[in-house]
JSON list of C-alpha atoms in Angstrom, two decimals:
[
{"chain": "A", "resi": 109, "resn": "UNK", "atom": "CA", "xyz": [-8.53, -9.64, -28.84]},
{"chain": "A", "resi": 110, "resn": "UNK", "atom": "CA", "xyz": [-6.51, -9.39, -31.96]},
{"chain": "A", "resi": 111, "resn": "UNK", "atom": "CA", "xyz": [-9.11, -7.67, -34.11]},
{"chain": "A", "resi": 112, "resn": "UNK", "atom": "CA", "xyz": [-9.71, -5.30, -31.31]},
{"chain": "A", "resi": 113, "resn": "UNK", "atom": "CA", "xyz": [-6.28, -4.20, -31.44]},
{"chain": "A", "resi": 114, "resn": "UNK", "atom": "CA", "xyz": [-6.21, -3.95, -35.22]},
{"chain": "A", "resi": 115, "resn": "UNK", "atom": "CA", "xyz": [-9.45, -1.52, -35.02]},
{"chain": "A", "resi": 116, "resn": "UNK", "atom": "CA", "xyz": [-8.53, 1.85, -34.13]},
{"chain": "A", "resi": 117, "resn": "UNK", "atom": "CA", "xyz": [-11.18, 2.31, -31.51]},
{"chain": "A", "resi": 118, "resn": "UNK", "atom": "CA", "xyz": [-10.47, -0.86, -29.90]},
{"chain": "A", "resi": 119, "resn": "UNK", "atom": "CA", "xyz": [-6.79, -0.04, -29.59]},
{"chain": "A", "resi": 120, "resn": "UNK", "atom": "CA", "xyz": [-7.74, 3.35, -28.09]},
{"chain": "A", "resi": 121, "resn": "UNK", "atom": "CA", "xyz": [-10.07, 1.75, -25.44]},
{"chain": "A", "resi": 122, "resn": "UNK", "atom": "CA", "xyz": [-7.34, -0.86, -24.69]},
{"chain": "A", "resi": 123, "resn": "UNK", "atom": "CA", "xyz": [-4.70, 1.83, -24.07]},
{"chain": "A", "resi": 124, "resn": "UNK", "atom": "CA", "xyz": [-7.15, 3.87, -21.92]},
{"chain": "A", "resi": 125, "resn": "UNK", "atom": "CA", "xyz": [-8.15, 0.78, -19.70]},
{"chain": "A", "resi": 126, "resn": "UNK", "atom": "CA", "xyz": [-4.38, -0.03, -19.57]},
{"chain": "A", "resi": 127, "resn": "UNK", "atom": "CA", "xyz": [-3.52, 3.63, -18.28]},
{"chain": "A", "resi": 128, "resn": "UNK", "atom": "CA", "xyz": [-6.37, 3.46, -15.72]},
{"chain": "A", "resi": 129, "resn": "UNK", "atom": "CA", "xyz": [-5.12, -0.02, -14.61]},
{"chain": "A", "resi": 130, "resn": "UNK", "atom": "CA", "xyz": [-1.48, 1.35, -14.18]},
{"chain": "A", "resi": 131, "resn": "UNK", "atom": "CA", "xyz": [-2.84, 4.34, -12.29]},
{"chain": "A", "resi": 132, "resn": "UNK", "atom": "CA", "xyz": [-4.91, 2.25, -10.00]},
{"chain": "A", "resi": 133, "resn": "UNK", "atom": "CA", "xyz": [-1.99, -0.05, -9.23]},
{"chain": "A", "resi": 134, "resn": "UNK", "atom": "CA", "xyz": [0.20, 2.76, -8.56]},
{"chain": "A", "resi": 135, "resn": "UNK", "atom": "CA", "xyz": [-2.30, 4.31, -6.25]},
{"chain": "A", "resi": 136, "resn": "UNK", "atom": "CA", "xyz": [-2.66, 0.92, -4.51]},
{"chain": "A", "resi": 137, "resn": "UNK", "atom": "CA", "xyz": [1.11, 0.65, -3.99]},
{"chain": "A", "resi": 138, "resn": "UNK", "atom": "CA", "xyz": [1.25, 4.01, -2.41]},
{"chain": "A", "resi": 139, "resn": "UNK", "atom": "CA", "xyz": [-1.52, 3.10, -0.10]},
{"chain": "A", "resi": 140, "resn": "UNK", "atom": "CA", "xyz": [0.46, -0.03, 1.01]},
{"chain": "A", "resi": 141, "resn": "UNK", "atom": "CA", "xyz": [3.65, 2.01, 1.42]},
{"chain": "A", "resi": 142, "resn": "UNK", "atom": "CA", "xyz": [1.93, 4.65, 3.49]},
{"chain": "A", "resi": 143, "resn": "UNK", "atom": "CA", "xyz": [0.31, 2.04, 5.65]},
{"chain": "A", "resi": 144, "resn": "UNK", "atom": "CA", "xyz": [3.65, 0.24, 6.22]},
{"chain": "A", "resi": 145, "resn": "UNK", "atom": "CA", "xyz": [5.11, 3.66, 7.26]},
{"chain": "A", "resi": 146, "resn": "UNK", "atom": "CA", "xyz": [2.40, 4.45, 9.71]},
{"chain": "A", "resi": 147, "resn": "UNK", "atom": "CA", "xyz": [2.64, 1.16, 11.28]},
{"chain": "A", "resi": 148, "resn": "UNK", "atom": "CA", "xyz": [6.25, 1.12, 11.49]},
{"chain": "A", "resi": 149, "resn": "UNK", "atom": "CA", "xyz": [6.24, 4.78, 13.11]},
{"chain": "A", "resi": 150, "resn": "UNK", "atom": "CA", "xyz": [3.63, 3.73, 15.55]},
{"chain": "A", "resi": 151, "resn": "UNK", "atom": "CA", "xyz": [5.68, 0.74, 16.54]},
{"chain": "A", "resi": 152, "resn": "UNK", "atom": "CA", "xyz": [8.63, 2.99, 16.95]},
{"chain": "A", "resi": 153, "resn": "UNK", "atom": "CA", "xyz": [6.61, 5.22, 19.08]},
{"chain": "A", "resi": 154, "resn": "UNK", "atom": "CA", "xyz": [5.47, 2.43, 21.21]},
{"chain": "A", "resi": 155, "resn": "UNK", "atom": "CA", "xyz": [8.97, 1.02, 21.79]},
{"chain": "A", "resi": 156, "resn": "UNK", "atom": "CA", "xyz": [10.42, 4.32, 22.55]},
{"chain": "A", "resi": 157, "resn": "UNK", "atom": "CA", "xyz": [7.73, 4.89, 25.22]},
{"chain": "A", "resi": 158, "resn": "UNK", "atom": "CA", "xyz": [8.24, 1.51, 26.66]},
{"chain": "A", "resi": 159, "resn": "UNK", "atom": "CA", "xyz": [11.96, 2.00, 26.84]},
{"chain": "A", "resi": 160, "resn": "UNK", "atom": "CA", "xyz": [11.54, 5.32, 28.45]},
{"chain": "A", "resi": 161, "resn": "UNK", "atom": "CA", "xyz": [9.39, 3.92, 31.09]},
{"chain": "A", "resi": 162, "resn": "UNK", "atom": "CA", "xyz": [11.43, 1.02, 31.82]},
{"chain": "A", "resi": 163, "resn": "UNK", "atom": "CA", "xyz": [14.47, 3.24, 32.07]},
{"chain": "A", "resi": 164, "resn": "UNK", "atom": "CA", "xyz": [12.69, 5.51, 34.42]},
{"chain": "A", "resi": 165, "resn": "UNK", "atom": "CA", "xyz": [11.65, 2.47, 36.55]},
{"chain": "A", "resi": 166, "resn": "UNK", "atom": "CA", "xyz": [15.19, 1.24, 36.60]},
{"chain": "A", "resi": 167, "resn": "UNK", "atom": "CA", "xyz": [16.64, 4.55, 37.68]},
{"chain": "A", "resi": 168, "resn": "UNK", "atom": "CA", "xyz": [13.82, 5.13, 40.19]},
{"chain": "A", "resi": 169, "resn": "UNK", "atom": "CA", "xyz": [14.69, 1.65, 41.55]},
{"chain": "A", "resi": 170, "resn": "UNK", "atom": "CA", "xyz": [18.27, 2.35, 42.19]},
{"chain": "A", "resi": 171, "resn": "UNK", "atom": "CA", "xyz": [17.73, 5.75, 43.83]},
{"chain": "A", "resi": 172, "resn": "UNK", "atom": "CA", "xyz": [15.50, 4.31, 46.49]}
]
């Protein structure tokens, strides 16, 4: 590993691999965040609908 870094070509390859690795990690992180946001939005939508339905049921029950 050490002689790879001392050699100019090896150093360049190492840097290129490192950049790709960092880019891949950032991409993966973005995917995780968007997945989290999507799932939380879906949960919020679901709960808001159930709340609306339950409030309509409650108001409908009191009117009868």
